[in-house]
Amino acid sequence: MENLLNAIVINKSDEIPYSAKFDSIDTNSLPDNDVSINVLYSTLNYKDGLAITGKGPVVRSFPMVPGIDLVGEVSSCKTDDFQPGDTVILNGFGVGEKHWGGLAQKACLSADWLIPKPAGLTAKQTMQIGTAGYTAMLSVIALEKQNITPESGDILVTGANGGVGSFAIYLLNKLGFNVVAVTGRPEQSDYLTDLGAKQIIHRDEFSSPGKPLAKERFAAAIDSVGSHTLANICASLKYGGVVTACGLAQGMDLPASVAPFILRGVSLIGIDSVMRPKADRIEAWNRLSSLVSAEHLDTISSEIGLNEVIKSADELMAGKVRGRVVVNCQN
Ligand code: NDP
């Protein structure tokens, strides 16, 4: 029994159709990497939902333990980077896609992928933030680097009730920006207002094919939706406006024209959290540590055990989940 650990395992082969289940696996079957970790918490991101339900081609090899982020305690490390007892964070690097991930009691990862947990956050808080909050922070930092300030004007945030969107609203509001939220769930307006949104717009206004140029309304935007929404945002930005693009909740296409770029000097900045260099990760996590409050994190997240992950992934993909789902991997 001692050599077994609980994990979510995804399988597919010529004989077996795509399946994900809560299972017990042999500890010796963990990959042979530098750092052995007792996983404390992981989370359920959109990408994990795609992987677990098989609704998107996220998993590159089988069997796979999903989970694109985790926080855990180092039990042993073959390099000088970490000591037993250190608490480390992992976001991305193909973990949960091509390397076994965080939805398990233990993980074995490369030291290059890990950063130390910021002192100002508890282990659970780092996963209440998770890849969604970290990506929202990278997006906010990208706007700041383009000299967008609260004086620049209104900032639009799409996918407002989602993980990235809800964090983007919270962080921008904390930094003094006037945030306009775009959502398909206006019944959640109170939640978005509590997060800091000053105005709420229905997503229908942005989701259909639009004109190459529209009225100049927003100084900047953080988009996690893509497709027509991103095209319409580009068309609605003020002269010199900036939009960050990190997601594809509406679609992977970008049916836009060059008009906003060549006539209004608009900038489109891509945000990738997965392969981001270590220095940027540490900057983003330190900023998060100074900006988020424990009360906020408790309000926006719920906790489940590993054995509830499959059901929650279905709910996430059905658009029934609001905020962050933290997975207690030792429970
Ligand atoms: P969530 O599922 O938590 O949120 C997505 C939100 O998008 C939903 O809550 C909904 O918000 C909105 N939405 C859903 N479907 C549509 C649609 N058809 N049209 C318009 N809006 C829609 O996902 P996350 O916030 O975790 O991730 C958002 C996106 O960002 C995903 O595509 C994800 O893969 C990507 N991502 C990319 C990263 C990167 O490194 N580039 C890192 C993290 C995420 P509402 O109900 O308010 O309308």
PDB file of N, CA and C in Angstrom, residues 128 191 194-195 293-302 322-324:
ATOM      1  N   GLN A 128      -5.142  28.990  -5.008  1.00  0.00           N
ATOM      2  CA  GLN A 128      -6.365  29.793  -5.192  1.00  0.00           C
ATOM      3  C   GLN A 128      -6.120  30.775  -6.335  1.00  0.00           C
ATOM      4  N   TYR A 191     -21.363  39.769  -8.424  1.00  0.00           N
ATOM      5  CA  TYR A 191     -20.031  39.179  -8.188  1.00  0.00           C
ATOM      6  C   TYR A 191     -18.964  40.009  -8.898  1.00  0.00           C
ATOM      7  N   ASP A 194     -18.487  43.281  -7.162  1.00  0.00           N
ATOM      8  CA  ASP A 194     -17.706  43.088  -5.930  1.00  0.00           C
ATOM      9  C   ASP A 194     -16.218  42.955  -6.236  1.00  0.00           C
ATOM     10  N   LEU A 195     -15.902  42.322  -7.379  1.00  0.00           N
ATOM     11  CA  LEU A 195     -14.490  42.167  -7.766  1.00  0.00           C
ATOM     12  C   LEU A 195     -13.861  43.506  -8.129  1.00  0.00           C
ATOM     13  N   SER A 293      -5.697  39.676  -1.424  1.00  0.00           N
ATOM     14  CA  SER A 293      -5.994  39.541   0.010  1.00  0.00           C
ATOM     15  C   SER A 293      -6.573  38.155   0.272  1.00  0.00           C
ATOM     16  N   ALA A 294      -6.331  37.670   1.490  1.00  0.00           N
ATOM     17  CA  ALA A 294      -6.821  36.335   1.875  1.00  0.00           C
ATOM     18  C   ALA A 294      -8.337  36.273   1.739  1.00  0.00           C
ATOM     19  N   GLU A 295      -9.004  37.355   2.104  1.00  0.00           N
ATOM     20  CA  GLU A 295     -10.474  37.388   2.060  1.00  0.00           C
ATOM     21  C   GLU A 295     -10.967  37.219   0.618  1.00  0.00           C
ATOM     22  N   HIS A 296     -10.303  37.942  -0.312  1.00  0.00           N
ATOM     23  CA  HIS A 296     -10.685  37.835  -1.722  1.00  0.00           C
ATOM     24  C   HIS A 296     -10.510  36.401  -2.211  1.00  0.00           C
ATOM     25  N   LEU A 297      -9.356  35.799  -1.885  1.00  0.00           N
ATOM     26  CA  LEU A 297      -9.073  34.448  -2.388  1.00  0.00           C
ATOM     27  C   LEU A 297     -10.100  33.449  -1.864  1.00  0.00           C
ATOM     28  N   ASP A 298     -10.514  33.613  -0.601  1.00  0.00           N
ATOM     29  CA  ASP A 298     -11.522  32.699  -0.053  1.00  0.00           C
ATOM     30  C   ASP A 298     -12.871  32.892  -0.740  1.00  0.00           C
ATOM     31  N   THR A 299     -13.166  34.130  -1.135  1.00  0.00           N
ATOM     32  CA  THR A 299     -14.454  34.409  -1.777  1.00  0.00           C
ATOM     33  C   THR A 299     -14.531  33.782  -3.168  1.00  0.00           C
ATOM     34  N   ILE A 300     -13.401  33.787  -3.884  1.00  0.00           N
ATOM     35  CA  ILE A 300     -13.471  33.369  -5.301  1.00  0.00           C
ATOM     36  C   ILE A 300     -13.148  31.894  -5.511  1.00  0.00           C
ATOM     37  N   SER A 301     -12.848  31.152  -4.445  1.00  0.00           N
ATOM     38  CA  SER A 301     -12.429  29.763  -4.691  1.00  0.00           C
ATOM     39  C   SER A 301     -13.208  28.771  -3.842  1.00  0.00           C
ATOM     40  N   SER A 302     -13.247  27.544  -4.346  1.00  0.00           N
ATOM     41  CA  SER A 302     -13.820  26.434  -3.582  1.00  0.00           C
ATOM     42  C   SER A 302     -12.779  25.321  -3.561  1.00  0.00           C
ATOM     43  N   ARG A 322     -17.967  28.965 -11.282  1.00  0.00           N
ATOM     44  CA  ARG A 322     -17.562  30.364 -11.164  1.00  0.00           C
ATOM     45  C   ARG A 322     -16.332  30.421 -10.266  1.00  0.00           C
ATOM     46  N   GLY A 323     -15.321  31.170 -10.691  1.00  0.00           N
ATOM     47  CA  GLY A 323     -14.120  31.328  -9.870  1.00  0.00           C
ATOM     48  C   GLY A 323     -13.210  30.117  -9.932  1.00  0.00           C
ATOM     49  N   ARG A 324     -12.373  29.971  -8.907  1.00  0.00           N
ATOM     50  CA  ARG A 324     -11.293  28.987  -8.939  1.00  0.00           C
ATOM     51  C   ARG A 324     -11.636  27.722  -8.156  1.00  0.00           C
TER      52      ARG A 324
END
